[in-house]
mmCIF file of C-alpha atoms in Angstrom:
data_model
loop_
_atom_site.group_PDB
_atom_site.id
_atom_site.type_symbol
_atom_site.label_atom_id
_atom_site.label_comp_id
_atom_site.label_asym_id
_atom_site.label_seq_id
_atom_site.Cartn_x
_atom_site.Cartn_y
_atom_site.Cartn_z
ATOM 1 C CA MET A 1 -17.349 18.324 -7.268
ATOM 2 C CA LYS A 2 -20.313 16.013 -7.736
ATOM 3 C CA ILE A 3 -22.809 17.308 -10.314
ATOM 4 C CA THR A 4 -26.448 16.314 -10.528
ATOM 5 C CA LYS A 5 -27.637 16.586 -14.121
ATOM 6 C CA SER A 6 -31.168 17.694 -14.856
ATOM 7 C CA THR A 7 -33.287 16.806 -17.868
ATOM 8 C CA GLU A 8 -31.497 17.659 -21.119
ATOM 9 C CA PRO A 9 -32.453 20.912 -22.858
ATOM 10 C CA PRO A 10 -35.279 20.297 -25.381
ATOM 11 C CA CYS A 11 -33.255 21.783 -28.237
ATOM 12 C CA LEU A 12 -30.501 19.213 -27.635
ATOM 13 C CA ALA A 13 -32.962 16.326 -27.808
ATOM 14 C CA ALA A 14 -34.553 17.773 -30.935
ATOM 15 C CA THR A 15 -31.191 18.230 -32.661
ATOM 16 C CA ARG A 16 -30.191 14.670 -31.851
ATOM 17 C CA THR A 17 -33.426 13.269 -33.219
ATOM 18 C CA GLN A 18 -33.083 15.294 -36.405
ATOM 19 C CA TYR A 19 -29.428 14.351 -36.856
ATOM 20 C CA GLU A 20 -30.169 10.653 -36.427
ATOM 21 C CA ALA A 21 -33.004 10.865 -38.940
ATOM 22 C CA VAL A 22 -30.660 12.357 -41.546
ATOM 23 C CA HIS A 23 -27.384 10.559 -40.773
ATOM 24 C CA GLY A 24 -28.540 7.345 -39.141
ATOM 25 C CA ALA A 25 -26.524 7.862 -35.929
ATOM 26 C CA VAL A 26 -24.802 10.564 -33.941
ATOM 27 C CA ASP A 27 -21.114 11.149 -34.719
ATOM 28 C CA ASP A 28 -18.642 13.862 -33.830
ATOM 29 C CA GLY A 29 -19.955 16.054 -36.638
ATOM 30 C CA ALA A 30 -23.267 16.384 -34.846
ATOM 31 C CA TRP A 31 -21.858 19.191 -32.696
ATOM 32 C CA ASN A 32 -21.955 21.520 -35.674
ATOM 33 C CA ALA A 33 -25.676 20.820 -36.105
ATOM 34 C CA LEU A 34 -26.405 22.717 -32.862
ATOM 35 C CA ASP A 35 -27.217 26.385 -33.407
ATOM 36 C CA GLY A 36 -25.863 29.174 -31.235
ATOM 37 C CA GLN A 37 -29.127 29.680 -29.413
ATOM 38 C CA CYS A 38 -29.203 26.036 -28.335
ATOM 39 C CA LYS A 39 -25.596 26.084 -27.179
ATOM 40 C CA GLN A 40 -26.355 29.201 -25.142
ATOM 41 C CA ALA A 41 -29.300 27.424 -23.518
ATOM 42 C CA MET A 42 -27.022 24.477 -22.743
ATOM 43 C CA ARG A 43 -24.410 26.747 -21.165
ATOM 44 C CA GLY A 44 -27.098 28.349 -18.986
ATOM 45 C CA GLN A 45 -28.413 24.983 -17.840
ATOM 46 C CA ALA A 46 -24.909 23.707 -17.077
ATOM 47 C CA MET A 47 -24.211 26.916 -15.128
ATOM 48 C CA ARG A 48 -27.333 26.286 -12.997
ATOM 49 C CA GLU A 49 -26.604 22.597 -12.443
ATOM 50 C CA GLN A 50 -23.080 23.322 -11.297
ATOM 51 C CA GLY A 51 -23.843 26.317 -9.130
ATOM 52 C CA GLY A 52 -21.736 28.541 -11.320
ATOM 53 C CA LEU A 53 -18.515 26.577 -10.808
ATOM 54 C CA CYS A 54 -16.210 24.851 -13.253
ATOM 55 C CA ALA A 55 -16.891 21.103 -13.299
ATOM 56 C CA TYR A 56 -13.185 20.343 -12.909
ATOM 57 C CA CYS A 57 -11.388 22.981 -10.841
ATOM 58 C CA MET A 58 -14.424 24.576 -9.068
ATOM 59 C CA SER A 59 -13.346 28.092 -9.967
ATOM 60 C CA PRO A 60 -16.214 30.544 -10.741
ATOM 61 C CA LEU A 61 -17.631 30.504 -14.243
ATOM 62 C CA LEU A 62 -17.774 33.938 -15.863
ATOM 63 C CA GLY A 63 -21.344 34.135 -17.011
ATOM 64 C CA VAL A 64 -22.870 32.010 -19.759
ATOM 65 C CA HIS A 65 -21.190 33.644 -22.757
ATOM 66 C CA ALA A 66 -18.959 31.338 -24.757
ATOM 67 C CA ALA A 67 -15.210 31.246 -24.580
ATOM 68 C CA ASP A 68 -13.593 30.587 -27.914
ATOM 69 C CA SER A 69 -12.107 27.113 -27.629
ATOM 70 C CA GLN A 70 -9.210 28.203 -29.851
ATOM 71 C CA ARG A 71 -8.682 31.341 -27.764
ATOM 72 C CA PRO A 72 -9.864 30.473 -24.229
ATOM 73 C CA GLY A 73 -8.174 33.548 -22.807
ATOM 74 C CA ALA A 74 -11.143 35.522 -24.155
ATOM 75 C CA GLY A 75 -13.046 34.369 -21.035
ATOM 76 C CA GLY A 76 -16.550 33.041 -20.603
ATOM 77 C CA MET A 77 -17.439 29.385 -20.095
ATOM 78 C CA LYS A 78 -17.148 26.411 -22.409
ATOM 79 C CA LEU A 79 -19.139 23.232 -22.925
ATOM 80 C CA GLU A 80 -16.774 20.315 -22.472
ATOM 81 C CA HIS A 81 -17.235 16.732 -23.688
ATOM 82 C CA PHE A 82 -16.097 14.463 -20.846
ATOM 83 C CA GLU A 83 -15.647 11.677 -23.384
ATOM 84 C CA ALA A 84 -13.998 13.599 -26.182
ATOM 85 C CA ARG A 85 -15.684 13.811 -29.571
ATOM 86 C CA ASN A 86 -12.640 12.302 -31.315
ATOM 87 C CA ALA A 87 -12.801 9.265 -29.066
ATOM 88 C CA ALA A 88 -16.560 8.816 -28.557
ATOM 89 C CA GLY A 89 -18.344 10.616 -31.367
ATOM 90 C CA HIS A 90 -21.603 8.745 -30.612
ATOM 91 C CA ARG A 91 -21.741 10.646 -27.274
ATOM 92 C CA THR A 92 -21.431 14.061 -28.839
ATOM 93 C CA LEU A 93 -25.004 15.022 -28.026
ATOM 94 C CA ASP A 94 -25.431 13.178 -24.694
ATOM 95 C CA TRP A 95 -26.283 15.645 -21.955
ATOM 96 C CA ASP A 96 -24.582 13.607 -19.217
ATOM 97 C CA ASN A 97 -21.378 13.808 -21.273
ATOM 98 C CA LEU A 98 -21.450 17.615 -21.361
ATOM 99 C CA LEU A 99 -20.023 19.807 -18.600
ATOM 100 C CA GLY A 100 -19.609 23.504 -18.066
ATOM 101 C CA VAL A 101 -15.945 24.415 -17.658
ATOM 102 C CA CYS A 102 -13.823 27.510 -17.237
ATOM 103 C CA PRO A 103 -11.489 28.840 -19.989
ATOM 104 C CA GLY A 104 -8.610 26.993 -18.308
ATOM 105 C CA VAL A 105 -6.275 29.982 -18.387
ATOM 106 C CA VAL A 106 -5.846 33.345 -16.756
ATOM 107 C CA VAL A 107 -8.580 35.321 -18.520
ATOM 108 C CA GLY A 108 -7.144 37.872 -20.929
ATOM 109 C CA ARG A 109 -3.986 35.843 -21.480
ATOM 110 C CA SER A 110 -3.322 33.646 -24.505
ATOM 111 C CA VAL A 111 -2.409 29.985 -24.595
ATOM 112 C CA ASP A 112 -0.185 28.602 -27.342
ATOM 113 C CA GLU A 113 -0.190 25.070 -28.658
ATOM 114 C CA THR A 114 1.930 23.783 -25.745
ATOM 115 C CA GLY A 115 -0.536 25.070 -23.174
ATOM 116 C CA THR A 116 1.785 27.785 -21.920
ATOM 117 C CA ASN A 117 0.492 30.927 -20.214
ATOM 118 C CA GLU A 118 2.116 33.440 -17.884
ATOM 119 C CA GLU A 119 2.068 30.988 -14.992
ATOM 120 C CA GLY A 120 3.550 28.051 -16.846
ATOM 121 C CA THR A 121 0.630 25.963 -18.079
ATOM 122 C CA ALA A 122 -3.084 25.920 -18.603
ATOM 123 C CA HIS A 123 -5.552 23.695 -16.701
ATOM 124 C CA CYS A 124 -8.841 21.814 -17.006
ATOM 125 C CA ASP A 125 -9.907 20.853 -20.558
ATOM 126 C CA THR A 126 -7.656 23.480 -22.115
ATOM 127 C CA TYR A 127 -4.605 21.688 -20.705
ATOM 128 C CA ARG A 128 -6.050 18.254 -21.500
ATOM 129 C CA GLY A 129 -6.401 19.357 -25.123
ATOM 130 C CA THR A 130 -2.652 19.918 -25.373
ATOM 131 C CA LEU A 131 -1.903 16.303 -24.460
ATOM 132 C CA PRO A 132 -1.510 13.479 -27.040
ATOM 133 C CA THR A 133 -4.901 11.974 -27.840
ATOM 134 C CA SER A 134 -3.902 8.723 -26.115
ATOM 135 C CA LYS A 135 -3.355 10.676 -22.866
ATOM 136 C CA GLN A 136 -6.615 12.651 -22.838
ATOM 137 C CA ALA A 137 -9.099 10.130 -21.398
ATOM 138 C CA LEU A 138 -10.364 10.774 -17.852
ATOM 139 C CA SER A 139 -11.488 8.168 -15.344
ATOM 140 C CA TYR A 140 -14.243 9.916 -13.391
ATOM 141 C CA ASN A 141 -17.089 12.027 -14.699
ATOM 142 C CA PRO A 142 -18.377 14.328 -11.905
ATOM 143 C CA ALA A 143 -21.860 14.023 -13.437
ATOM 144 C CA MET A 144 -21.972 10.219 -13.288
ATOM 145 C CA MET A 145 -22.686 8.048 -10.286
ATOM 146 C CA PRO A 146 -21.193 5.875 -8.945
ATOM 147 C CA PRO A 147 -18.664 6.709 -7.698
ATOM 148 C CA ASP A 148 -19.349 9.928 -5.836
ATOM 149 C CA VAL A 149 -16.312 11.928 -6.933
ATOM 150 C CA GLY A 150 -16.593 14.063 -3.848
ATOM 151 C CA VAL A 151 -15.212 11.250 -1.706
ATOM 152 C CA LEU A 152 -12.258 10.496 -4.005
ATOM 153 C CA TYR A 153 -10.313 13.675 -3.296
ATOM 154 C CA ARG A 154 -8.747 15.518 -0.360
ATOM 155 C CA TYR A 155 -6.814 18.775 -0.140
ATOM 156 C CA GLY A 156 -3.488 19.770 1.348
ATOM 157 C CA THR A 157 -3.941 22.177 4.211
ATOM 158 C CA VAL A 158 -0.429 23.628 3.854
ATOM 159 C CA ARG A 159 -0.099 24.073 0.081
ATOM 160 C CA GLY A 160 -3.680 23.672 -1.159
ATOM 161 C CA GLU A 161 -2.998 20.808 -3.543
ATOM 162 C CA ILE A 162 -5.675 18.336 -4.598
ATOM 163 C CA LEU A 163 -4.809 14.712 -3.732
ATOM 164 C CA SER A 164 -6.242 11.226 -4.029
ATOM 165 C CA ASP A 165 -5.332 7.658 -3.150
ATOM 166 C CA ASP A 166 -7.249 6.412 -6.176
ATOM 167 C CA PRO A 167 -5.009 5.799 -9.225
ATOM 168 C CA GLY A 168 -7.681 6.925 -11.691
ATOM 169 C CA ALA A 169 -8.354 10.087 -9.741
ATOM 170 C CA GLU A 170 -4.631 10.801 -9.527
ATOM 171 C CA GLN A 171 -4.405 10.455 -13.285
ATOM 172 C CA ASP A 172 -7.305 12.845 -13.768
ATOM 173 C CA ILE A 173 -5.604 15.417 -11.546
ATOM 174 C CA SER A 174 -2.528 15.208 -13.721
ATOM 175 C CA ARG A 175 -4.373 15.279 -17.064
ATOM 176 C CA LEU A 176 -6.338 18.359 -16.010
ATOM 177 C CA ASN A 177 -3.287 19.974 -14.370
ATOM 178 C CA LEU A 178 -5.322 20.732 -11.245
ATOM 179 C CA ASN A 179 -2.279 21.400 -9.084
ATOM 180 C CA LEU A 180 -1.373 24.533 -10.953
ATOM 181 C CA ALA A 181 0.118 27.073 -8.507
ATOM 182 C CA ARG A 182 -2.785 29.525 -8.892
ATOM 183 C CA LEU A 183 -5.387 26.864 -8.166
ATOM 184 C CA LYS A 184 -3.468 25.724 -5.080
ATOM 185 C CA ARG A 185 -3.354 29.283 -3.793
ATOM 186 C CA ASN A 186 -7.061 29.728 -4.292
ATOM 187 C CA ARG A 187 -7.908 26.466 -2.506
ATOM 188 C CA LEU A 188 -5.646 27.329 0.413
ATOM 189 C CA ALA A 189 -7.340 30.730 0.684
ATOM 190 C CA VAL A 190 -10.653 28.956 1.243
ATOM 191 C CA ILE A 191 -9.152 26.768 3.969
ATOM 192 C CA ASP A 192 -7.469 29.771 5.596
ATOM 193 C CA GLU A 193 -10.749 31.703 5.648
ATOM 194 C CA ILE A 194 -12.486 28.821 7.423
ATOM 195 C CA ARG A 195 -9.587 28.600 9.873
ATOM 196 C CA LYS A 196 -10.000 32.291 10.602
ATOM 197 C CA GLN A 197 -13.724 31.945 11.253
ATOM 198 C CA LEU A 198 -13.255 28.889 13.464
ATOM 199 C CA GLY A 199 -10.565 30.789 15.359
ATOM 200 C CA GLU A 200 -13.319 33.146 16.454
ATOM 201 C CA ASP A 201 -15.906 30.458 17.117
ATOM 202 C CA ASP A 202 -15.080 26.746 16.732
ATOM 203 C CA SER A 203 -18.323 25.442 18.213
ATOM 204 C CA THR A 204 -20.124 22.546 16.544
ATOM 205 C CA PRO A 205 -23.085 24.776 15.599
ATOM 206 C CA ARG A 206 -20.651 27.124 13.855
ATOM 207 C CA MET A 207 -19.148 24.208 11.934
ATOM 208 C CA LEU A 208 -22.587 22.994 10.938
ATOM 209 C CA LYS A 209 -23.430 26.473 9.697
ATOM 210 C CA LEU A 210 -20.234 26.588 7.637
ATOM 211 C CA ARG A 211 -21.012 23.185 6.173
ATOM 212 C CA GLN A 212 -24.386 24.526 5.063
ATOM 213 C CA ASN A 213 -22.783 27.637 3.604
ATOM 214 C CA TYR A 214 -20.494 25.593 1.361
ATOM 215 C CA ALA A 215 -23.092 22.997 0.426
ATOM 216 C CA GLN A 216 -25.952 25.241 -0.569
ATOM 217 C CA LYS A 217 -26.384 27.698 -3.440
ATOM 218 C CA ASP A 218 -27.039 31.348 -2.763
ATOM 219 C CA ALA A 219 -30.003 33.400 -3.885
ATOM 220 C CA ASN A 220 -28.467 33.669 -7.360
ATOM 221 C CA GLY A 221 -28.043 29.910 -7.661
ATOM 222 C CA ARG A 222 -24.264 30.013 -7.139
ATOM 223 C CA LEU A 223 -22.041 27.972 -4.908
ATOM 224 C CA ARG A 224 -19.068 29.549 -3.209
ATOM 225 C CA PRO A 225 -15.853 29.383 -5.267
ATOM 226 C CA TYR A 226 -14.062 26.103 -4.613
ATOM 227 C CA ALA A 227 -17.044 25.000 -2.541
ATOM 228 C CA GLY A 228 -15.900 21.372 -2.525
ATOM 229 C CA VAL A 229 -12.682 22.367 -0.728
ATOM 230 C CA GLY A 230 -14.537 24.204 2.018
ATOM 231 C CA LEU A 231 -17.052 21.386 2.372
ATOM 232 C CA TRP A 232 -14.250 18.773 2.610
ATOM 233 C CA TYR A 233 -12.415 20.781 5.284
ATOM 234 C CA VAL A 234 -15.466 21.408 7.468
ATOM 235 C CA LYS A 235 -16.581 17.808 7.214
ATOM 236 C CA ARG A 236 -13.123 16.668 8.300
ATOM 237 C CA LYS A 237 -13.360 18.938 11.337
ATOM 238 C CA LEU A 238 -16.785 17.531 12.192
ATOM 239 C CA ARG A 239 -15.609 13.921 11.895
ATOM 240 C CA ARG A 240 -12.751 14.640 14.282
ATOM 241 C CA ARG A 241 -15.320 15.988 16.718
ATOM 242 C CA GLY A 242 -17.355 12.813 16.369
ATOM 243 C CA VAL A 243 -20.183 14.514 14.485
ATOM 244 C CA SER A 244 -21.550 12.882 11.345
ATOM 245 C CA PRO A 245 -20.610 15.109 8.399
#
């Protein structure tokens, strides 16, 4: 899912300026200089930018309250550093390096140090955090252009898996564990719902309306869950009909 970042929250800019004045430069310790109110403002802004969806798996974010990074099963949403603090401490307070992500587990379930939950493993940054440090780096930030990450991925219409022909994107899928069974089921449910609607009316105007539904936020500023999947599927249908997606 491509994310368009807005201007950074004023409290983040102010904290960075103050930290640099005291320490000379931003490092990974700068995260602890942010107070809870500022982090809450950042979560809210990330929620709005992303239409209420996780930056990685596109599942719905559960409000703007914080999930405990040590106990993500508590729910809520987390602020994730695309370039990890332990690898790029100087980017700790860069807004384009911060993404809103889901807990990465089935909410209410615990995750141990191996990333295990009741379905086998965690996903998104929770799973990435269980990997050796040398295996945690990701290739494509959905908030950075180019490339447009939306064109790097496609989805299986039988099993709901996320796929790519790009080696870096394939690596990211693996390191975020995005083909977890639950995520595949949820993606396939989106595709099946579109199939059902097109079974009733598969006209081009209907497809264009569905494309709009998955591309635009609702009155509450939210995108549909797994919106990128629905958008990809409808655009594929339009291309096959010779209509520019």
